[in-house]
Coordinates of C-alpha atoms in Angstrom, one line a residue:
Chain A
M1 CA 82.8 39.4 -59.2
K2 CA 85.9 40.5 -58.3
F3 CA 87.2 41.1 -61.7
A4 CA 83.9 43.0 -62.3
R5 CA 84.8 45.2 -59.1
T6 CA 87.9 45.9 -60.5
I7 CA 87.0 47.1 -63.7
G8 CA 84.1 49.1 -61.8
A9 CA 86.9 50.7 -60.0
A10 CA 89.2 51.3 -63.0
L11 CA 86.1 53.1 -64.8
A12 CA 85.4 55.1 -61.7
A13 CA 88.9 56.5 -61.8
V14 CA 88.9 57.3 -65.3
V15 CA 85.6 59.1 -65.4
L16 CA 86.4 60.8 -61.7
A17 CA 89.8 62.0 -63.4
A18 CA 88.1 62.9 -67.0
A19 CA 85.1 65.4 -65.2
P20 CA 88.0 68.1 -63.8
A21 CA 89.9 67.9 -67.1
W22 CA 87.3 68.4 -69.1
A23 CA 86.1 71.5 -66.7
D24 CA 89.5 72.9 -66.7
M25 CA 89.6 72.9 -70.6
T26 CA 86.5 75.1 -70.7
D27 CA 87.3 77.3 -67.7
H28 CA 90.9 78.4 -68.8
D29 CA 91.0 81.4 -71.3
G30 CA 93.8 80.1 -72.8
P31 CA 97.0 77.3 -72.3
G32 CA 98.9 78.1 -69.1
E33 CA 96.4 81.0 -67.6
P34 CA 94.9 80.5 -64.4
P35 CA 91.2 80.3 -64.3
K36 CA 89.3 83.3 -63.7
P37 CA 87.9 84.3 -60.1
F38 CA 84.1 84.1 -60.2
E39 CA 83.0 87.7 -59.8
D40 CA 80.1 88.6 -57.4
L41 CA 77.5 89.9 -58.7
K42 CA 77.0 93.7 -58.3
P43 CA 74.4 95.6 -56.3
S44 CA 71.2 96.0 -58.5
E45 CA 73.3 94.3 -61.4
R46 CA 71.3 92.2 -64.1
P47 CA 72.9 89.8 -66.1
A48 CA 73.3 90.5 -70.1
P49 CA 70.2 89.2 -72.3
S50 CA 72.6 86.9 -74.4
S51 CA 74.0 85.3 -71.0
D52 CA 73.4 81.8 -70.0
E53 CA 72.6 83.7 -66.3
A54 CA 69.7 85.4 -68.1
G55 CA 68.3 82.4 -68.6
L56 CA 68.0 81.4 -65.3
W57 CA 66.8 84.8 -64.2
M58 CA 64.1 84.1 -66.6
L59 CA 62.9 81.0 -65.3
A60 CA 63.0 82.7 -61.8
D61 CA 60.9 85.5 -63.1
R62 CA 58.2 83.1 -63.8
A63 CA 58.6 81.1 -60.7
E64 CA 58.2 84.4 -58.4
Q65 CA 55.3 85.0 -60.2
Q66 CA 53.6 81.9 -59.3
I67 CA 55.0 82.4 -55.7
K68 CA 53.3 85.9 -55.5
T69 CA 50.0 84.5 -55.8
S70 CA 50.5 81.5 -53.7
G71 CA 48.1 80.7 -50.5
A72 CA 51.2 79.1 -49.0
V73 CA 52.7 83.0 -48.6
V74 CA 52.3 84.2 -45.0
R75 CA 50.9 87.9 -45.5
D76 CA 51.2 89.0 -41.9
P77 CA 53.0 92.3 -41.9
A78 CA 54.8 92.1 -38.7
I79 CA 56.5 89.0 -39.8
N80 CA 57.3 90.3 -43.0
A81 CA 58.6 93.4 -42.0
Y82 CA 60.9 91.7 -39.2
V83 CA 62.5 89.0 -41.5
R84 CA 63.1 91.7 -44.2
G85 CA 64.4 94.2 -41.9
V86 CA 66.8 91.3 -40.9
V87 CA 67.9 90.7 -44.7
C88 CA 68.7 94.2 -45.1
K89 CA 70.8 94.9 -42.3
L90 CA 72.8 92.0 -43.7
A91 CA 72.7 92.8 -47.4
G92 CA 73.5 96.2 -46.8
P93 CA 73.6 97.5 -50.7
Y94 CA 71.8 94.3 -52.2
C95 CA 69.1 95.2 -49.9
G96 CA 66.8 96.3 -52.7
D97 CA 67.5 93.3 -54.9
I98 CA 66.2 90.6 -52.4
R99 CA 62.5 89.9 -52.4
V100 CA 61.8 87.7 -49.5
Y101 CA 58.8 85.3 -49.5
V102 CA 57.9 83.5 -46.3
V103 CA 56.3 80.4 -47.1
R104 CA 54.0 78.5 -44.5
H105 CA 55.7 75.2 -44.6
A106 CA 56.7 72.7 -42.1
D107 CA 60.7 71.9 -41.7
Y108 CA 63.2 74.2 -41.8
N109 CA 64.3 75.4 -45.3
A110 CA 65.3 78.5 -47.2
S111 CA 66.4 78.8 -50.6
M112 CA 67.6 81.6 -52.6
M113 CA 66.6 81.9 -56.4
P114 CA 69.2 83.4 -59.0
N115 CA 67.1 86.5 -59.1
G116 CA 67.0 87.5 -55.7
V117 CA 64.0 85.9 -54.8
M118 CA 64.1 84.5 -51.1
T119 CA 62.0 82.0 -49.4
V120 CA 62.2 80.9 -45.8
W121 CA 59.9 78.1 -44.6
T122 CA 57.9 78.8 -41.3
G123 CA 59.3 75.9 -39.7
L124 CA 62.9 77.4 -39.3
F125 CA 61.4 80.2 -37.1
L126 CA 61.0 77.0 -34.5
R127 CA 64.8 76.1 -35.0
T128 CA 66.2 79.6 -34.7
T129 CA 66.0 80.7 -30.8
N130 CA 67.3 84.5 -31.8
E131 CA 67.7 87.0 -34.6
A132 CA 71.4 86.1 -34.9
Q133 CA 70.5 82.6 -35.7
L134 CA 68.1 83.8 -38.4
A135 CA 70.4 86.0 -39.6
A136 CA 73.1 83.2 -40.0
V137 CA 70.4 81.3 -42.5
L138 CA 69.4 84.6 -44.3
G139 CA 73.1 85.5 -44.6
H140 CA 74.0 82.4 -46.1
E141 CA 71.2 82.9 -48.6
I142 CA 72.5 85.8 -49.4
G143 CA 75.7 84.3 -50.1
H144 CA 74.3 82.2 -52.7
Y145 CA 73.0 85.4 -54.5
V146 CA 76.1 87.3 -54.5
R147 CA 78.4 84.7 -55.1
R148 CA 75.9 83.9 -58.1
H149 CA 75.9 80.0 -57.4
A150 CA 73.1 79.2 -59.4
V151 CA 74.8 79.8 -62.5
Q152 CA 77.9 78.6 -61.1
R153 CA 76.1 75.0 -60.6
Q154 CA 74.7 75.0 -64.3
R155 CA 78.1 75.6 -65.7
D156 CA 79.5 72.9 -63.4
L157 CA 76.7 70.5 -64.6
I158 CA 77.0 71.1 -68.3
D159 CA 80.5 70.6 -68.1
K160 CA 80.7 67.7 -66.0
A161 CA 77.5 66.0 -68.4
G162 CA 79.6 66.9 -71.5
A163 CA 82.5 64.8 -70.1
N164 CA 80.3 62.1 -68.9
M165 CA 78.6 62.1 -72.1
I166 CA 81.8 61.8 -74.5
V167 CA 83.5 59.2 -71.8
G168 CA 80.3 57.1 -71.9
S169 CA 80.4 57.3 -75.8
M170 CA 83.8 56.1 -76.0
L171 CA 83.4 53.5 -73.3
G172 CA 80.2 52.3 -75.2
A173 CA 81.7 52.4 -78.6
A174 CA 84.6 50.0 -77.2
G175 CA 81.9 47.9 -75.8
I176 CA 81.8 48.5 -72.3
P177 CA 78.5 49.1 -71.0
A178 CA 79.2 51.9 -68.5
G179 CA 76.4 54.2 -68.3
P180 CA 75.0 53.7 -64.8
L181 CA 78.6 53.8 -63.2
V182 CA 79.7 57.2 -65.1
T183 CA 76.0 58.3 -64.2
L184 CA 77.0 58.0 -60.7
A185 CA 80.2 59.4 -60.6
L186 CA 78.4 62.4 -62.2
I187 CA 76.0 62.8 -59.6
G188 CA 78.7 62.5 -56.7
S189 CA 80.7 64.8 -58.3
V190 CA 77.6 67.4 -59.0
Y191 CA 76.8 66.8 -55.4
S192 CA 80.5 67.7 -54.1
Y193 CA 80.3 71.0 -56.3
S194 CA 77.1 71.5 -54.4
R195 CA 78.6 71.3 -50.5
D196 CA 81.6 73.7 -51.9
N197 CA 79.1 76.1 -52.9
E198 CA 77.6 75.5 -49.1
R199 CA 80.9 76.2 -47.4
E200 CA 81.4 79.3 -49.4
A201 CA 77.8 80.7 -48.7
D202 CA 78.6 79.8 -44.9
E203 CA 81.5 82.1 -45.0
V204 CA 79.9 85.2 -46.8
G205 CA 77.0 84.6 -44.5
A206 CA 79.3 84.7 -41.2
R207 CA 81.2 87.6 -42.6
L208 CA 77.7 89.3 -43.2
M209 CA 76.8 88.7 -39.7
A210 CA 79.7 90.4 -38.2
G211 CA 79.5 93.3 -40.4
A212 CA 75.7 93.6 -39.2
G213 CA 76.9 93.3 -35.7
Y214 CA 75.8 89.9 -34.9
D215 CA 77.3 87.3 -32.7
V216 CA 78.7 84.7 -35.3
R217 CA 78.9 82.0 -32.6
E218 CA 74.8 81.8 -32.9
A219 CA 75.4 80.2 -36.7
A220 CA 77.3 77.2 -35.1
A221 CA 74.6 77.2 -32.3
L222 CA 71.9 76.8 -34.9
W223 CA 73.5 73.8 -36.0
T224 CA 73.9 72.2 -32.6
N225 CA 69.8 72.4 -32.4
I226 CA 69.6 70.7 -35.9
V227 CA 71.8 67.9 -34.8
A228 CA 69.9 67.6 -31.4
E229 CA 66.6 67.3 -33.4
R230 CA 68.2 64.6 -35.6
K231 CA 69.1 62.4 -32.5
D232 CA 68.0 58.9 -33.0
D233 CA 66.1 59.6 -35.9
D234 CA 68.3 57.3 -38.7
E235 CA 65.5 57.3 -41.2
E236 CA 65.9 60.9 -41.6
K237 CA 69.7 60.8 -42.2
S238 CA 69.8 58.1 -44.8
K239 CA 66.8 60.0 -46.8
S240 CA 67.6 63.5 -46.9
V241 CA 68.7 65.1 -50.4
F242 CA 69.8 68.2 -48.1
F243 CA 72.5 66.5 -46.4
A244 CA 73.7 64.9 -49.9
T245 CA 74.2 68.4 -51.3
H246 CA 75.4 70.1 -48.0
P247 CA 78.6 69.0 -45.9
E248 CA 77.6 67.5 -42.7
P249 CA 76.0 69.9 -39.9
E250 CA 79.4 69.0 -37.7
E251 CA 81.6 70.1 -40.3
R252 CA 79.9 73.3 -40.6
Q253 CA 79.4 73.8 -37.0
A254 CA 83.5 73.5 -36.4
K255 CA 84.1 75.8 -39.4
L256 CA 81.6 78.6 -38.2
E257 CA 83.2 78.5 -34.7
A258 CA 86.5 79.1 -36.1
L259 CA 85.1 82.0 -38.1
A260 CA 83.4 83.5 -35.3
K261 CA 86.7 83.5 -33.1
E262 CA 88.2 85.3 -36.5
L263 CA 85.5 87.8 -37.4
N264 CA 83.0 88.3 -34.1
P265 CA 82.3 92.4 -33.5
A266 CA 83.5 93.7 -30.0
E267 CA 80.2 93.9 -28.6
P268 CA 78.3 91.2 -30.5
V269 CA 74.2 91.1 -30.5
R270 CA 71.8 88.2 -30.6
H271 CA 68.1 90.1 -30.2
E272 CA 66.4 87.5 -28.5
P273 CA 63.5 89.3 -27.3
E274 CA 62.9 90.9 -30.7
F275 CA 62.6 87.7 -32.4
R276 CA 61.0 86.0 -29.7
A277 CA 58.0 88.9 -29.8
V278 CA 57.2 88.7 -33.7
F279 CA 57.0 84.7 -33.5
A280 CA 55.5 83.9 -29.9
L281 CA 52.1 84.4 -31.3
H282 CA 52.8 81.9 -33.9
L283 CA 54.6 79.1 -32.7
L284 CA 51.7 77.1 -31.7
G285 CA 50.3 76.7 -35.5
Y286 CA 53.9 76.2 -36.9
L287 CA 53.8 73.3 -34.3
R288 CA 50.8 71.8 -35.6
D289 CA 52.3 71.9 -39.2
E290 CA 55.6 70.1 -37.7
L291 CA 53.4 67.2 -36.1
N292 CA 51.2 66.7 -39.2
L293 CA 54.7 65.6 -40.7
R294 CA 54.2 62.7 -38.5
H295 CA 58.2 62.6 -37.6
Y296 CA 57.4 61.6 -33.8
V297 CA 61.2 61.3 -33.1
K298 CA 62.3 64.6 -34.5
F299 CA 59.4 66.2 -33.1
G300 CA 60.0 65.0 -29.7
N301 CA 63.3 66.1 -30.1
L302 CA 62.0 69.4 -31.2
L303 CA 59.9 69.8 -28.2
D304 CA 62.5 68.8 -25.9
R305 CA 64.9 71.2 -27.0
I306 CA 62.3 74.5 -26.9
E307 CA 60.7 73.3 -23.9
N308 CA 62.7 75.3 -21.6
E309 CA 63.1 78.2 -23.8
N310 CA 59.3 78.7 -24.4
P311 CA 57.7 81.3 -22.3
A312 CA 54.3 79.4 -22.9
P313 CA 54.7 75.9 -21.4
G314 CA 51.2 74.9 -21.8
E315 CA 51.7 75.2 -25.7
I316 CA 54.4 72.6 -25.8
K317 CA 52.6 70.1 -23.4
F318 CA 49.6 70.0 -25.0
M319 CA 51.7 69.5 -28.1
R320 CA 53.4 66.9 -26.4
G321 CA 50.2 65.3 -25.7
E322 CA 48.8 65.7 -29.1
M323 CA 51.7 63.7 -30.3
Y324 CA 51.2 60.8 -27.9
R325 CA 47.6 61.0 -29.1
L326 CA 48.3 60.7 -32.7
R327 CA 51.1 58.5 -32.5
A328 CA 49.0 55.7 -30.4
K329 CA 51.2 53.2 -29.7
E330 CA 50.6 51.0 -26.8
G331 CA 50.7 53.5 -23.5
D332 CA 50.2 56.6 -25.5
D333 CA 47.0 57.7 -23.8
K334 CA 48.2 57.6 -21.0
K335 CA 50.9 59.7 -21.6
A336 CA 48.9 62.0 -23.5
L337 CA 46.5 62.3 -20.5
E338 CA 49.6 63.0 -18.4
S339 CA 51.0 65.6 -20.9
Y340 CA 47.4 67.1 -21.2
T341 CA 46.4 67.3 -17.3
A342 CA 50.1 69.1 -17.0
A343 CA 49.2 71.6 -19.5
E344 CA 45.8 72.5 -18.1
G345 CA 45.7 75.9 -16.7
L346 CA 49.4 76.6 -17.8
H347 CA 49.9 79.7 -20.0
G348 CA 49.4 79.1 -23.5
A349 CA 47.2 75.9 -23.3
P350 CA 44.2 76.4 -26.2
H351 CA 40.7 75.3 -25.7
E352 CA 41.1 72.5 -27.9
L353 CA 43.3 70.8 -25.1
L354 CA 39.8 69.7 -23.4
R355 CA 38.5 68.2 -26.7
S356 CA 41.7 66.4 -27.2
L357 CA 41.4 65.3 -23.2
G358 CA 38.0 64.0 -23.9
V359 CA 39.1 61.9 -26.8
V360 CA 42.0 60.2 -24.6
Q361 CA 39.8 59.6 -21.4
S362 CA 36.9 58.1 -23.8
H363 CA 40.0 55.7 -25.1
L364 CA 40.8 55.2 -21.2
G365 CA 37.2 54.1 -20.6
D366 CA 36.4 57.3 -18.5
K367 CA 33.4 58.1 -20.1
A368 CA 32.0 60.5 -17.5
A369 CA 35.5 62.7 -17.6
A370 CA 35.1 62.6 -21.3
R371 CA 31.4 64.2 -21.4
E372 CA 32.6 66.7 -18.9
S373 CA 36.0 67.7 -21.2
Y374 CA 33.9 67.8 -24.4
G375 CA 30.9 70.0 -22.3
K376 CA 34.0 72.5 -20.7
Y377 CA 35.2 72.5 -24.4
L378 CA 31.6 73.4 -26.0
E379 CA 31.0 76.0 -23.2
L380 CA 34.4 78.2 -24.0
E381 CA 34.4 77.5 -28.1
P382 CA 30.4 77.7 -28.5
D383 CA 30.6 78.5 -32.3
A384 CA 33.6 76.1 -33.0
E385 CA 33.7 74.3 -36.5
D386 CA 33.5 71.0 -34.9
R387 CA 30.5 71.6 -32.6
E388 CA 28.1 69.3 -33.9
V389 CA 30.5 66.5 -34.2
I390 CA 31.5 66.9 -30.5
R391 CA 27.8 66.5 -29.7
V392 CA 27.6 63.4 -31.1
M393 CA 30.5 62.5 -29.3
I394 CA 28.9 63.2 -26.0
K395 CA 26.1 61.3 -26.8
Q396 CA 28.2 58.2 -27.8
D397 CA 30.0 58.2 -24.5
E398 CA 26.9 58.4 -22.7
Chain B
M1 CA 54.4 65.4 -53.4
I2 CA 52.5 68.5 -54.3
R3 CA 55.7 69.7 -55.8
F4 CA 56.1 66.0 -57.6
A5 CA 52.6 66.6 -58.9
A6 CA 53.4 70.1 -60.5
A7 CA 56.9 68.9 -62.1
L8 CA 54.9 65.9 -63.7
K9 CA 52.4 68.5 -65.1
R10 CA 55.2 70.6 -66.4
A11 CA 56.8 67.7 -67.7
A12 CA 53.6 66.5 -69.9
P13 CA 54.4 67.6 -73.0
V14 CA 57.6 66.0 -72.9
I15 CA 55.8 62.7 -71.5
A16 CA 53.6 63.0 -74.1
L17 CA 56.3 63.2 -76.7
A18 CA 57.8 59.9 -75.3
F19 CA 54.3 58.3 -75.4
L20 CA 53.7 59.5 -78.9
V21 CA 57.0 57.9 -80.0
A22 CA 56.2 54.8 -78.1
G23 CA 53.1 54.5 -80.1
C24 CA 50.2 54.4 -77.3
A25 CA 49.0 58.0 -77.6
T26 CA 45.9 59.2 -79.5
Q27 CA 45.9 61.8 -81.9
G28 CA 44.6 65.5 -81.3
P29 CA 43.4 67.9 -81.9
F30 CA 40.2 67.8 -79.8
A31 CA 37.1 70.1 -80.3
T32 CA 33.8 70.6 -78.9
A33 CA 32.9 72.9 -81.7
E34 CA 33.8 73.2 -85.4
K35 CA 32.9 77.3 -85.3
L36 CA 33.3 80.1 -83.0
D37 CA 30.1 81.6 -81.7
R38 CA 29.9 84.9 -83.8
R39 CA 26.9 86.5 -82.3
A40 CA 29.0 89.2 -80.9
A41 CA 29.8 91.8 -83.9
D42 CA 33.4 92.2 -83.2
L43 CA 34.7 88.7 -81.7
K44 CA 37.9 89.1 -79.7
I45 CA 40.2 86.4 -78.5
V46 CA 42.6 87.3 -75.9
L47 CA 46.1 85.8 -76.0
M48 CA 47.0 85.0 -72.4
P49 CA 50.6 85.5 -71.7
P50 CA 52.4 82.7 -74.0
D51 CA 54.7 80.3 -71.8
I52 CA 57.4 79.9 -74.2
T53 CA 60.8 78.4 -73.1
L54 CA 63.9 78.3 -75.7
S55 CA 67.0 76.3 -74.7
E56 CA 70.1 75.1 -75.8
L57 CA 70.6 71.3 -75.7
T58 CA 74.1 70.9 -74.7
V59 CA 76.6 68.1 -75.5
G60 CA 75.7 66.3 -72.2
G61 CA 72.0 66.5 -72.9
V62 CA 71.6 69.5 -70.5
Q63 CA 68.9 72.3 -71.2
E64 CA 70.4 75.7 -70.8
V65 CA 68.0 78.2 -71.1
N66 CA 68.3 81.0 -73.4
A67 CA 66.5 84.3 -72.4
E68 CA 67.4 85.9 -75.8
W69 CA 65.7 83.5 -78.2
T70 CA 62.7 83.0 -75.7
A71 CA 62.1 86.9 -76.0
S72 CA 62.0 87.0 -79.7
A73 CA 60.2 83.6 -80.1
K74 CA 57.3 85.4 -78.0
T75 CA 57.4 88.1 -80.4
Y76 CA 57.4 85.8 -83.3
A77 CA 54.6 83.7 -82.2
Q78 CA 52.2 86.4 -81.1
Q79 CA 52.7 87.7 -84.6
A80 CA 52.3 84.6 -86.3
L81 CA 49.2 83.9 -84.1
Q82 CA 47.8 87.2 -84.9
S83 CA 48.3 86.8 -88.7
F84 CA 46.5 83.1 -88.5
L85 CA 43.7 84.5 -86.7
Q86 CA 43.0 87.6 -89.1
Q87 CA 43.0 85.6 -92.0
R88 CA 40.1 83.8 -90.3
N89 CA 38.2 87.2 -89.5
T90 CA 39.3 87.1 -85.9
Q91 CA 40.7 89.5 -83.5
L92 CA 43.6 88.4 -81.4
V93 CA 44.3 90.8 -78.3
A94 CA 47.4 90.6 -76.3
Y95 CA 46.4 90.1 -72.5
K96 CA 47.1 93.4 -70.5
E97 CA 47.4 93.3 -66.7
P98 CA 44.6 94.7 -64.7
E99 CA 45.6 97.9 -62.8
N100 CA 43.2 96.4 -59.7
A101 CA 45.7 94.1 -57.8
G102 CA 42.6 92.0 -56.8
A103 CA 41.8 91.1 -60.4
G104 CA 45.3 90.6 -61.4
H105 CA 45.8 88.0 -58.7
M106 CA 42.4 86.3 -59.6
H107 CA 43.8 86.3 -63.4
E108 CA 47.1 84.8 -62.0
Q109 CA 44.9 81.9 -60.1
L110 CA 43.0 81.2 -63.6
I111 CA 46.4 80.9 -65.2
K112 CA 47.8 78.4 -62.7
L113 CA 44.2 76.6 -63.2
H114 CA 44.9 76.4 -66.7
E115 CA 47.9 75.0 -66.4
A116 CA 47.0 72.2 -64.4
V117 CA 43.9 71.6 -66.4
G118 CA 45.9 71.6 -69.7
G119 CA 48.4 69.0 -68.2
S120 CA 45.9 66.8 -67.2
I121 CA 44.4 66.9 -70.7
L122 CA 48.0 65.9 -71.8
L123 CA 48.3 62.9 -69.5
H124 CA 44.6 61.6 -69.7
Q125 CA 43.2 62.7 -73.0
Y126 CA 46.3 61.7 -75.2
F127 CA 47.7 58.7 -73.3
Q128 CA 45.2 55.7 -73.5
P129 CA 46.5 53.5 -70.4
L130 CA 45.4 56.9 -68.0
Q131 CA 42.2 57.9 -69.9
L132 CA 39.4 58.6 -67.2
P133 CA 36.5 56.7 -67.7
T134 CA 34.0 59.7 -67.3
K135 CA 35.9 61.2 -70.3
K136 CA 36.3 58.6 -72.4
D137 CA 34.1 59.1 -75.7
K138 CA 34.1 62.8 -74.8
F139 CA 36.0 66.1 -74.9
S140 CA 34.9 67.9 -71.5
W141 CA 37.3 69.9 -69.5
T142 CA 36.4 73.6 -68.0
L143 CA 38.0 76.0 -65.9
G144 CA 34.4 77.2 -64.3
D145 CA 32.6 80.2 -64.8
E146 CA 35.0 82.4 -62.9
V147 CA 36.3 83.0 -66.1
Q148 CA 33.9 85.5 -66.6
A149 CA 35.3 88.1 -64.7
L150 CA 38.7 87.5 -67.1
G151 CA 36.6 88.4 -69.9
R152 CA 35.0 91.2 -68.7
D153 CA 38.5 92.6 -67.7
E154 CA 40.0 91.9 -70.9
G155 CA 36.9 92.8 -73.1
A156 CA 37.1 89.0 -74.9
D157 CA 35.3 86.4 -75.6
Y158 CA 37.7 83.7 -75.6
A159 CA 41.0 83.0 -74.0
L160 CA 43.9 81.5 -76.2
F161 CA 46.3 79.9 -73.6
V162 CA 49.9 78.7 -75.6
H163 CA 53.0 76.8 -73.9
I164 CA 56.0 75.8 -75.9
T165 CA 59.3 74.5 -75.0
D166 CA 61.6 74.4 -77.7
S167 CA 65.4 73.3 -77.7
Y168 CA 68.0 73.3 -80.3
S169 CA 71.7 71.2 -80.1
S170 CA 74.5 73.2 -79.4
P171 CA 77.4 73.3 -81.9
G172 CA 79.1 70.6 -79.8
R173 CA 76.0 68.5 -79.3
V174 CA 75.8 68.5 -83.3
A175 CA 79.4 67.4 -83.5
A176 CA 78.8 64.6 -81.1
Q177 CA 75.3 63.5 -83.0
I178 CA 77.7 63.2 -86.3
L179 CA 80.5 61.5 -84.0
G180 CA 78.1 59.3 -82.6
A181 CA 76.5 58.4 -86.0
F182 CA 80.2 57.1 -87.2
I183 CA 80.7 55.0 -84.1
G184 CA 77.0 53.6 -83.9
V185 CA 75.8 55.6 -81.1
G186 CA 72.3 57.6 -81.6
I187 CA 72.2 61.0 -79.7
P188 CA 69.0 62.7 -79.8
G189 CA 68.9 66.4 -81.1
G190 CA 66.2 69.2 -79.8
V191 CA 62.9 69.0 -79.8
Q192 CA 59.5 71.4 -80.0
V193 CA 56.4 70.2 -77.4
G194 CA 53.8 72.3 -76.2
Y195 CA 50.2 73.1 -76.2
A196 CA 47.7 75.3 -77.0
S197 CA 43.9 75.7 -75.6
L198 CA 40.8 78.0 -76.5
V199 CA 38.8 78.6 -73.5
D200 CA 35.2 80.4 -74.1
L201 CA 34.9 83.0 -71.8
R202 CA 31.3 82.7 -71.0
T203 CA 31.1 78.8 -69.8
G204 CA 34.9 78.3 -68.7
E205 CA 34.4 75.2 -71.0
V206 CA 37.7 74.3 -73.1
I207 CA 36.5 74.1 -76.6
W208 CA 39.5 73.3 -78.4
F209 CA 43.1 71.8 -77.7
N210 CA 45.9 70.8 -79.9
R211 CA 49.3 69.3 -78.8
L212 CA 52.8 70.2 -80.4
A213 CA 55.3 67.1 -80.4
R214 CA 58.0 67.2 -83.0
A215 CA 61.7 67.1 -83.3
S216 CA 62.0 70.0 -86.1
G217 CA 60.9 73.5 -85.8
D218 CA 62.4 76.8 -85.1
L219 CA 61.0 79.8 -83.2
R220 CA 63.9 81.8 -83.2
K221 CA 63.2 82.9 -87.1
P222 CA 59.7 84.8 -88.0
D223 CA 58.9 82.4 -91.2
A224 CA 59.8 78.9 -89.3
A225 CA 57.6 80.3 -86.3
R226 CA 54.8 81.1 -88.7
A227 CA 55.1 77.0 -89.6
T228 CA 55.2 76.1 -86.1
I229 CA 52.2 78.0 -85.3
D230 CA 50.2 76.6 -88.1
V231 CA 50.8 73.2 -86.9
L232 CA 50.0 74.1 -83.5
M233 CA 46.5 75.7 -84.3
S234 CA 45.3 72.8 -86.8
K235 CA 41.6 72.6 -86.9
F236 CA 41.1 75.6 -84.9
P237 CA 37.5 76.5 -85.1
S238 CA 36.3 79.4 -86.9

């Protein structure tokens, strides 16, 4: 076993040494010359049709065709105008090159295709607390576009896979079955390249934020929110590909704080009321999407964080009740009942609260109270789609 | 999950090729009719935007998509399809995007639906272990009668859908293949996979379907493209 491990370590060293050597061979123009710096994409530039980059753009153009007609794309004009506006403040001359698609999707993510198609998941709007934080994410994505990370990554992968193949074949010919080991080294190496891209995008994003007058410290603050949400959630940490391809949040946070010291404008802005005005009406819907993922630890952390900042406390207390009702562990019906009771009458509590309240009252044996809650729900929502179901539930509780 | 399913559908031709090589696939083409319904005086088939992708297979096996090859392959494939059908007394017209945005949106949904149905046919019709109990002895797939609107907008009786993914070894890959042969390591080259299907725009039924899966062929040259189209269109109803 020990022998095998030593051989393994030696092979890994060979492969890891081989990958950069191969990359060096292809990146240089001639012997002894330093590698060319990778140039930014220019405003309204399209890659030459014969280039490898044009192939990536072609695939992205097709993907955009599909995204355009997707039912998941948010059509709300106010949201679209707002997000697009922030992109343009940041992107300046690149504004016209970037198309933003807001996608109704739980969880936080945004992505950039090589051709300027940016997608932003609605779950992100639960994590950003002001416009500057949103700008941090959008600026990061613009960084991927301007720095042409897609083609950089493809070239890196091709180089490394080539080295992987050559080393693998040579070892194979020598009778050493190194397949999985070589592949593992390849994946690790590709991921590390991807993390370098992320660091660069963070930096470009911070510069764009500063240029548009935003408070760059908010980029670091966003990561505080993300870290708080992952607290006690071990499952999430080990499973997510996101954290393999991206640097650790703590590292990004520290780097962004340092950048803020260096770059922040004299009177940095956060635009919190503007941000709230656009998304206030939609938060309940986004929270429902989030709860549908059934990541109760994360969801609880998320509610804890936004409870104090949310101007509609009835929404948060109602959703906390929903979390307990759906988790349905021992004692959760009681906790749900407490949350619903606390939410009742508060700003933002929806009518469905009465239906949920009825369900937990019925579970807890208080049939009369359950019938009353269902009845009130039907009074307030006489045309509710589930009215017939509720009538049956009232009968069952008689 | 949805993304995985979509990726699986997209990878279906490649999977189909793997099964073909492994020997547990059934053979096409499938057809519900040998002849086209020629009641219309000038029968027209609309060629939906062909989904063709050409890429170079690099030394390490990464497929690098080539936009220039793809653009010319689309032209050659369309020309080859046109002359193939002309010889069979059938007119092929290229798809035109409607000016009305609502109609365009609907067409796009039908193209997506066809991609899903085509992927399902490849998985369930060609690969026996996944055969559906209800479709054991018959070929019966439909996009539904909403396709009638597509027929009206395009002035066509049938719609032809074509998907082809084609890859070619890079010079480095070829060198590696030769080297590999010397040291006894088999390194596969490029493959040509895809499918075509004909949909009746009155009923929505898929009336003919054929799969392409071979390790030869070249869509970068007009003559070779014609040869590929001849293979792809085999047993096409006339």
